[in-house]
Short mmCIF file of N, CA, C and O in Angstrom, two decimals:
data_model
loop_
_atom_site.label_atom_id
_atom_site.label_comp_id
_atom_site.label_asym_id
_atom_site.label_seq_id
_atom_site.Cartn_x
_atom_site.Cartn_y
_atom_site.Cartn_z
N UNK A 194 3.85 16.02 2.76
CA UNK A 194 3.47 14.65 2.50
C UNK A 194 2.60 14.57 1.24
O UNK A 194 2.71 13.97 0.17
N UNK A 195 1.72 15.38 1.75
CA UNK A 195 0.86 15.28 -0.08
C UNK A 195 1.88 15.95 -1.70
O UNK A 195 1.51 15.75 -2.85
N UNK A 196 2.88 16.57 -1.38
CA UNK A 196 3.34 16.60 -2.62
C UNK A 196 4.30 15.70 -2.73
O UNK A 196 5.13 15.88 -3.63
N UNK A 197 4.41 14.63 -1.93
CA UNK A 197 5.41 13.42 -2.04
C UNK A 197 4.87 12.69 -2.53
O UNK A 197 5.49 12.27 -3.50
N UNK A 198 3.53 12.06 -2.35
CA UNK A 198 2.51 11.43 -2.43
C UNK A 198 1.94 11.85 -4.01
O UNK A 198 1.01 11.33 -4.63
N UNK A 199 2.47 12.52 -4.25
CA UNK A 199 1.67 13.26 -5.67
C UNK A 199 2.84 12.34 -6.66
O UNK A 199 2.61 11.55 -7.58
N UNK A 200 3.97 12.74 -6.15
CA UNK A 200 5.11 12.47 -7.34
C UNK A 200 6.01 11.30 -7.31
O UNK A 200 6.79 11.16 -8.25
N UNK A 201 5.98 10.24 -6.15
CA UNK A 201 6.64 9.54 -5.39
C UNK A 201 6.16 8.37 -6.63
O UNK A 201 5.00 8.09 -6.91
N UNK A 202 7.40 7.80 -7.26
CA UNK A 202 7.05 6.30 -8.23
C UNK A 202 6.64 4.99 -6.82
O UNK A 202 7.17 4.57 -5.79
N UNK A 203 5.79 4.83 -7.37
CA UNK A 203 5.00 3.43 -7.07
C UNK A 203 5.25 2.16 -7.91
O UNK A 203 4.64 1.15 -7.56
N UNK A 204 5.98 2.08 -8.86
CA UNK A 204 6.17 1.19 -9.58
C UNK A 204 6.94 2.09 -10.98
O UNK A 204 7.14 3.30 -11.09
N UNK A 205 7.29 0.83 -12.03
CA UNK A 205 7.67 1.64 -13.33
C UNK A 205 6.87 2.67 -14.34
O UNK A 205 5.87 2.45 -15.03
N UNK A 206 7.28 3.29 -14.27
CA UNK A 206 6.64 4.75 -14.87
C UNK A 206 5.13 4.82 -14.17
O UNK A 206 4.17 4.85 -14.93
N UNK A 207 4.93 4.84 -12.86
CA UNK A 207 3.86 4.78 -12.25
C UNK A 207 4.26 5.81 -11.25
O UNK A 207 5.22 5.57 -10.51
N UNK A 208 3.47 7.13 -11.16
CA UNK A 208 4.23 8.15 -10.07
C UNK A 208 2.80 9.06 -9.85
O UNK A 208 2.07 9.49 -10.74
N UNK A 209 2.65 9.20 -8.43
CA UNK A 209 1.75 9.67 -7.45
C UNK A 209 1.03 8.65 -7.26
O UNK A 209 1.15 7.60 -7.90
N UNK A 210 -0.06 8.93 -6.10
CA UNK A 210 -0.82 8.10 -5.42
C UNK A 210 -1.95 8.01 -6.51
O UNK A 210 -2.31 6.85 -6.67
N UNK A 211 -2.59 8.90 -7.27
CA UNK A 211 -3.35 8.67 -8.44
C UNK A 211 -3.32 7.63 -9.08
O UNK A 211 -4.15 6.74 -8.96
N UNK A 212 -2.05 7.60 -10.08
CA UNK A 212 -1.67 6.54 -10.74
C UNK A 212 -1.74 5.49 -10.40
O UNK A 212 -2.10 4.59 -11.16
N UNK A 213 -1.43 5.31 -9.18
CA UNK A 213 -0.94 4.28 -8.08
C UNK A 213 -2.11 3.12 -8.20
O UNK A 213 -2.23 2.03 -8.77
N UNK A 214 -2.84 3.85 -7.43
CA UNK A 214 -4.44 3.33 -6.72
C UNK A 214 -5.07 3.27 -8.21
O UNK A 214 -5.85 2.31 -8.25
N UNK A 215 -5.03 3.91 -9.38
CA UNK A 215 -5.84 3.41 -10.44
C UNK A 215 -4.67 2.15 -11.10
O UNK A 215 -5.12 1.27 -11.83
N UNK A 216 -3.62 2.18 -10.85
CA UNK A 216 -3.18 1.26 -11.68
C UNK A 216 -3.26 -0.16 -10.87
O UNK A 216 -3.50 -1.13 -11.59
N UNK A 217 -3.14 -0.33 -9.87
CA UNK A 217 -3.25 -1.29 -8.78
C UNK A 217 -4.89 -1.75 -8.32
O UNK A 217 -5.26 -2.87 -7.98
N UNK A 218 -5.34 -1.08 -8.37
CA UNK A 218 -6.88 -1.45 -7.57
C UNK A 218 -7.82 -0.56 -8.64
O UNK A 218 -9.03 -0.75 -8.51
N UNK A 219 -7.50 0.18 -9.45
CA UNK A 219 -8.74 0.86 -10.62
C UNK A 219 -9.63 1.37 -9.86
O UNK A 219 -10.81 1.17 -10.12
N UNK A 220 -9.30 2.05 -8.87
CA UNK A 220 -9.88 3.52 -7.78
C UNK A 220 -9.10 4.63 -7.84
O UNK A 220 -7.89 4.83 -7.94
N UNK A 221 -10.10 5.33 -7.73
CA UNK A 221 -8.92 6.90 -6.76
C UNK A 221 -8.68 6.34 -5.70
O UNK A 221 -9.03 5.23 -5.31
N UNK A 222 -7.64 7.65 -4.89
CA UNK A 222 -7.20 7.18 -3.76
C UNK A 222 -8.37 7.25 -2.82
O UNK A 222 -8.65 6.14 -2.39
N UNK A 223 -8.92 7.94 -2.50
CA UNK A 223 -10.05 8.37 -1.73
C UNK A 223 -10.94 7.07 -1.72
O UNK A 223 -11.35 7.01 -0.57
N UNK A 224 -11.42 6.03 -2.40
CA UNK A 224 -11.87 5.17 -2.37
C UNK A 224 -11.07 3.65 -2.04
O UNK A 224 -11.76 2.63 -2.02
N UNK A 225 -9.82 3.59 -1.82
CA UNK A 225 -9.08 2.67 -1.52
C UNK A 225 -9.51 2.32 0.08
O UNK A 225 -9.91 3.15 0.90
N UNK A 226 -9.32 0.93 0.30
CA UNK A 226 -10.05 0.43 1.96
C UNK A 226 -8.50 0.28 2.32
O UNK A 226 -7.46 0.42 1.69
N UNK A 227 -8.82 -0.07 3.59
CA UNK A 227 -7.20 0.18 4.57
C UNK A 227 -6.12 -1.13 3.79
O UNK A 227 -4.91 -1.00 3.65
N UNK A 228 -6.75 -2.12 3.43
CA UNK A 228 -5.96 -3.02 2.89
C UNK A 228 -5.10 -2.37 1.77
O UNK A 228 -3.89 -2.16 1.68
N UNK A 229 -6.31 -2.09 0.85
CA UNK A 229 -5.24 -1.76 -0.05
C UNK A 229 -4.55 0.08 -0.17
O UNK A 229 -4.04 0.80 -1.03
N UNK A 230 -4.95 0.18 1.28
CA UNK A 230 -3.81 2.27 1.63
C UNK A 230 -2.94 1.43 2.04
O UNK A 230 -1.87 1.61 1.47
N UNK A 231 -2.93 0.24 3.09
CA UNK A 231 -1.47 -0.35 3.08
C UNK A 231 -0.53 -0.57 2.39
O UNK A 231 0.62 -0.13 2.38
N UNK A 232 -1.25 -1.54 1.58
CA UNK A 232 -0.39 -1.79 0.26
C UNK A 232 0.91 -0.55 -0.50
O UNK A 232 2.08 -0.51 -0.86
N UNK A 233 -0.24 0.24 -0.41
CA UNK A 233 0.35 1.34 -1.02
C UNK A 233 1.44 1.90 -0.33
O UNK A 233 2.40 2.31 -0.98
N UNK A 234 1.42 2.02 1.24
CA UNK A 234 2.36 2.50 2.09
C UNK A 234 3.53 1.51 1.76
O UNK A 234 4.61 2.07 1.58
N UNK A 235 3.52 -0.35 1.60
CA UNK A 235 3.93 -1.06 1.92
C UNK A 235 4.96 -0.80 0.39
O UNK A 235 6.06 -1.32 0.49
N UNK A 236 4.80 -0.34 -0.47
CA UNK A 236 5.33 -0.35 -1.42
C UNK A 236 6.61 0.61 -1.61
O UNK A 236 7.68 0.35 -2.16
N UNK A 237 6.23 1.64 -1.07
CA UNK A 237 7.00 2.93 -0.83
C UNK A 237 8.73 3.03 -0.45
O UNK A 237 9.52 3.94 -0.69
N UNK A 238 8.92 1.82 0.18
CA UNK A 238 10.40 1.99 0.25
C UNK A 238 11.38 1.29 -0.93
O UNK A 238 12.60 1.25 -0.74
N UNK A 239 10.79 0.76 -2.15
CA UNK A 239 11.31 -0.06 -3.25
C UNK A 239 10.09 -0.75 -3.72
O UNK A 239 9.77 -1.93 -3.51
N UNK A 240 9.45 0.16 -4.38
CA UNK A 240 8.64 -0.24 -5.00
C UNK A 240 8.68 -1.40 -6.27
O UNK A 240 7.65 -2.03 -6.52
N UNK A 241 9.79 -1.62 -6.95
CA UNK A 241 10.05 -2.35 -8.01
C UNK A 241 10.67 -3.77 -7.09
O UNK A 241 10.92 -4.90 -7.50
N UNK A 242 10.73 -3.45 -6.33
CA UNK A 242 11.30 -5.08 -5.39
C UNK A 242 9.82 -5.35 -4.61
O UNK A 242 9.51 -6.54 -4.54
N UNK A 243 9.24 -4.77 -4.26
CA UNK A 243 7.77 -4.83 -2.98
C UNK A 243 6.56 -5.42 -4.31
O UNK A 243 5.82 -6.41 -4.27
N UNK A 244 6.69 -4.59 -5.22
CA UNK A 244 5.64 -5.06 -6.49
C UNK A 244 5.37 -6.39 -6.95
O UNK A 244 4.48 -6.55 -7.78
N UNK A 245 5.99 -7.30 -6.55
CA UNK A 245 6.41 -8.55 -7.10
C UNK A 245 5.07 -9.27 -6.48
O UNK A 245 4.25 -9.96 -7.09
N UNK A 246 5.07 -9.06 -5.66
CA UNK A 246 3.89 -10.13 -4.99
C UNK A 246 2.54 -9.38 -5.94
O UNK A 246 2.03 -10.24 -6.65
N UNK A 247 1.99 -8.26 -6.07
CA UNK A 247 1.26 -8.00 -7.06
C UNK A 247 0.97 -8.39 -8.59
O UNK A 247 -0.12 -8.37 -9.16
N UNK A 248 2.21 -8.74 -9.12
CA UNK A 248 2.40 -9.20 -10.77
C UNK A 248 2.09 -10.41 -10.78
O UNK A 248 1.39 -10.87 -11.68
N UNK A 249 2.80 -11.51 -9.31
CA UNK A 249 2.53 -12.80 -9.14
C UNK A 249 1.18 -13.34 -8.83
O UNK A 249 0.76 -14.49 -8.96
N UNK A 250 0.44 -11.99 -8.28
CA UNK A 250 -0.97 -12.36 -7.61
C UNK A 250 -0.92 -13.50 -6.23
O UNK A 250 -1.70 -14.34 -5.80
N UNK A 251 0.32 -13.06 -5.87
CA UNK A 251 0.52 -14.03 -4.51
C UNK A 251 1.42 -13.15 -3.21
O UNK A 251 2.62 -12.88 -3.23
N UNK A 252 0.91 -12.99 -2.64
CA UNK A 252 1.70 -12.17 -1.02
C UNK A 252 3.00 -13.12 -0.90
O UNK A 252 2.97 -14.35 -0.98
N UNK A 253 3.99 -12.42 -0.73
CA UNK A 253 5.16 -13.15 -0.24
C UNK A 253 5.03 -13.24 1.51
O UNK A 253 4.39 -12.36 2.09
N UNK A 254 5.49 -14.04 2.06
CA UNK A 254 5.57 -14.18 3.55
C UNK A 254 5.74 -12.31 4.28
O UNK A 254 5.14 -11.70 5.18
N UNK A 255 6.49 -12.08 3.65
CA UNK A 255 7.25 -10.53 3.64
C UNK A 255 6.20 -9.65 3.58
O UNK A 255 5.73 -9.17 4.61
N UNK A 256 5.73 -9.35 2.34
CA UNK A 256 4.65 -8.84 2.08
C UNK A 256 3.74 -9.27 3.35
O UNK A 256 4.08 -8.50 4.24
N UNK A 257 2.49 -10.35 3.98
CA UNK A 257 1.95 -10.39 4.44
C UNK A 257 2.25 -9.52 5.87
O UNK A 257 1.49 -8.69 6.39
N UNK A 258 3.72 -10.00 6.37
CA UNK A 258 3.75 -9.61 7.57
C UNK A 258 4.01 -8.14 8.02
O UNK A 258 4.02 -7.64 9.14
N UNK A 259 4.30 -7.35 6.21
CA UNK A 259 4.29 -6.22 6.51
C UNK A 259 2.96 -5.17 6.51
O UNK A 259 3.00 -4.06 7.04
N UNK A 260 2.03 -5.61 5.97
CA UNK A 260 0.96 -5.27 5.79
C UNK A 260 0.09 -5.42 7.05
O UNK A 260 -0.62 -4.54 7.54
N UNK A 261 0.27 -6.72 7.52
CA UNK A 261 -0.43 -6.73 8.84
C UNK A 261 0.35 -5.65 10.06
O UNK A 261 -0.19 -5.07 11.00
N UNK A 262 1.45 -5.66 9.74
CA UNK A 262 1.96 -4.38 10.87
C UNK A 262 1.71 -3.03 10.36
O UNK A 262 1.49 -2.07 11.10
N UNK A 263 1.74 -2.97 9.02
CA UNK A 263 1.27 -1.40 9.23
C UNK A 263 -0.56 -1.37 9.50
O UNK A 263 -1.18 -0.34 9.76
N UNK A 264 -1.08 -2.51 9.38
CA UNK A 264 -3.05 -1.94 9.62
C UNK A 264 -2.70 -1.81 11.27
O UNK A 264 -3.23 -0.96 11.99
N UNK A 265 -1.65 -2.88 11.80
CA UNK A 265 -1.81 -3.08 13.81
C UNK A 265 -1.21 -1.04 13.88
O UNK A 265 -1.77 -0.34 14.72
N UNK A 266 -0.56 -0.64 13.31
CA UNK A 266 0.00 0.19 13.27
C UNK A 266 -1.11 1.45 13.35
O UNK A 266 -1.36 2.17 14.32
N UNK A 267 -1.58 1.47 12.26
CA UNK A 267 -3.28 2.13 12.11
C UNK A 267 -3.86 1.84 13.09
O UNK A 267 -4.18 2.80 13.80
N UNK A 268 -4.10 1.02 13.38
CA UNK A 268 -5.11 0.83 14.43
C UNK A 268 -4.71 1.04 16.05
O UNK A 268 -5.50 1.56 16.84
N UNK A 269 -3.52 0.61 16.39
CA UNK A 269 -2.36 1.20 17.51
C UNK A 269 -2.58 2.95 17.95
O UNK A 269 -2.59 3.45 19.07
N UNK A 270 -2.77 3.66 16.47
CA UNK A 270 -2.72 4.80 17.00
C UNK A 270 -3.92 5.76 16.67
O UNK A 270 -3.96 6.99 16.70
N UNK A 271 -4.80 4.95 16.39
CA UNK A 271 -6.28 4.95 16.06
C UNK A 271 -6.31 6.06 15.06
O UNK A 271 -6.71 7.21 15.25
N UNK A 272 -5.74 5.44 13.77
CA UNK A 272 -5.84 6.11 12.37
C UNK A 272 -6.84 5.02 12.12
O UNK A 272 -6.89 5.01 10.89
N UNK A 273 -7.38 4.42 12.40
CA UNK A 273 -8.87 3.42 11.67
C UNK A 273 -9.08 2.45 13.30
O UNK A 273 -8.36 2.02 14.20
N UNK A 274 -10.59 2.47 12.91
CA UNK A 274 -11.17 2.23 13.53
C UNK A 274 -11.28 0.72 14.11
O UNK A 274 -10.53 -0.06 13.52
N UNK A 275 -12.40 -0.09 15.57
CA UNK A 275 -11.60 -1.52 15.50
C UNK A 275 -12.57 -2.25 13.90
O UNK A 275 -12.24 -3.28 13.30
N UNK A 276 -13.33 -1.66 13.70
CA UNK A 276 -14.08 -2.27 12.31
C UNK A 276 -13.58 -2.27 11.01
O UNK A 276 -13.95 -3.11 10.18
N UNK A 277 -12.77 -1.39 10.76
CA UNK A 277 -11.85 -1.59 9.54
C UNK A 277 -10.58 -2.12 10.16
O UNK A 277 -9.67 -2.52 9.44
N UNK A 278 -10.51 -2.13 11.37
CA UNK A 278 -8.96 -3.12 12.15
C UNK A 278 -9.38 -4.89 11.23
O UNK A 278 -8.80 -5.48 10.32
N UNK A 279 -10.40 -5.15 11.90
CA UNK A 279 -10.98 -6.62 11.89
C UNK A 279 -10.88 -6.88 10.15
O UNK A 279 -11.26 -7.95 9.67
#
């Protein structure tokens, strides 16, 4: 997983979680809050189609409802806590 995560495009000419999290939120990954590790998960299956709500600065319906299932998801299997749930 971490060498997927290293090399995996996140967007156009945007590849590993490095890039990712500084090009999206201007953090390392290590400093990203569950919202935006979602994001990042949420991006992962087509990133150049999922990105859109980012460029627009607006969540698509899509976007929202996927994001809220992967934090219930996190929190379901107590990868975060109920305080970063809330």
């Amino acid at each position: 997983l971490e060498r997927y995560l290293n090399v995996v495009e996140f967007g156009p000419e945007i590849y590993g979680i490095k890039a990712a999290a500084d090009f999206y939120f201007q953090k390392s990954p290590a400093q990203l809050d569950v919202i935006e590790s979602a994001w990042m998960a949420f991006l992962l299956p087509s990133p150049d189609k999922y990105s859109v709500s980012f460029y627009k600065r607006n969540l698509t319906p899509f976007a929202r409802k996927r994001l809220r299932e992967i934090v219930q998801r996190l929190y379901q299997y107590s990868r975060i806590g109920a305080e970063d749930y809330e």
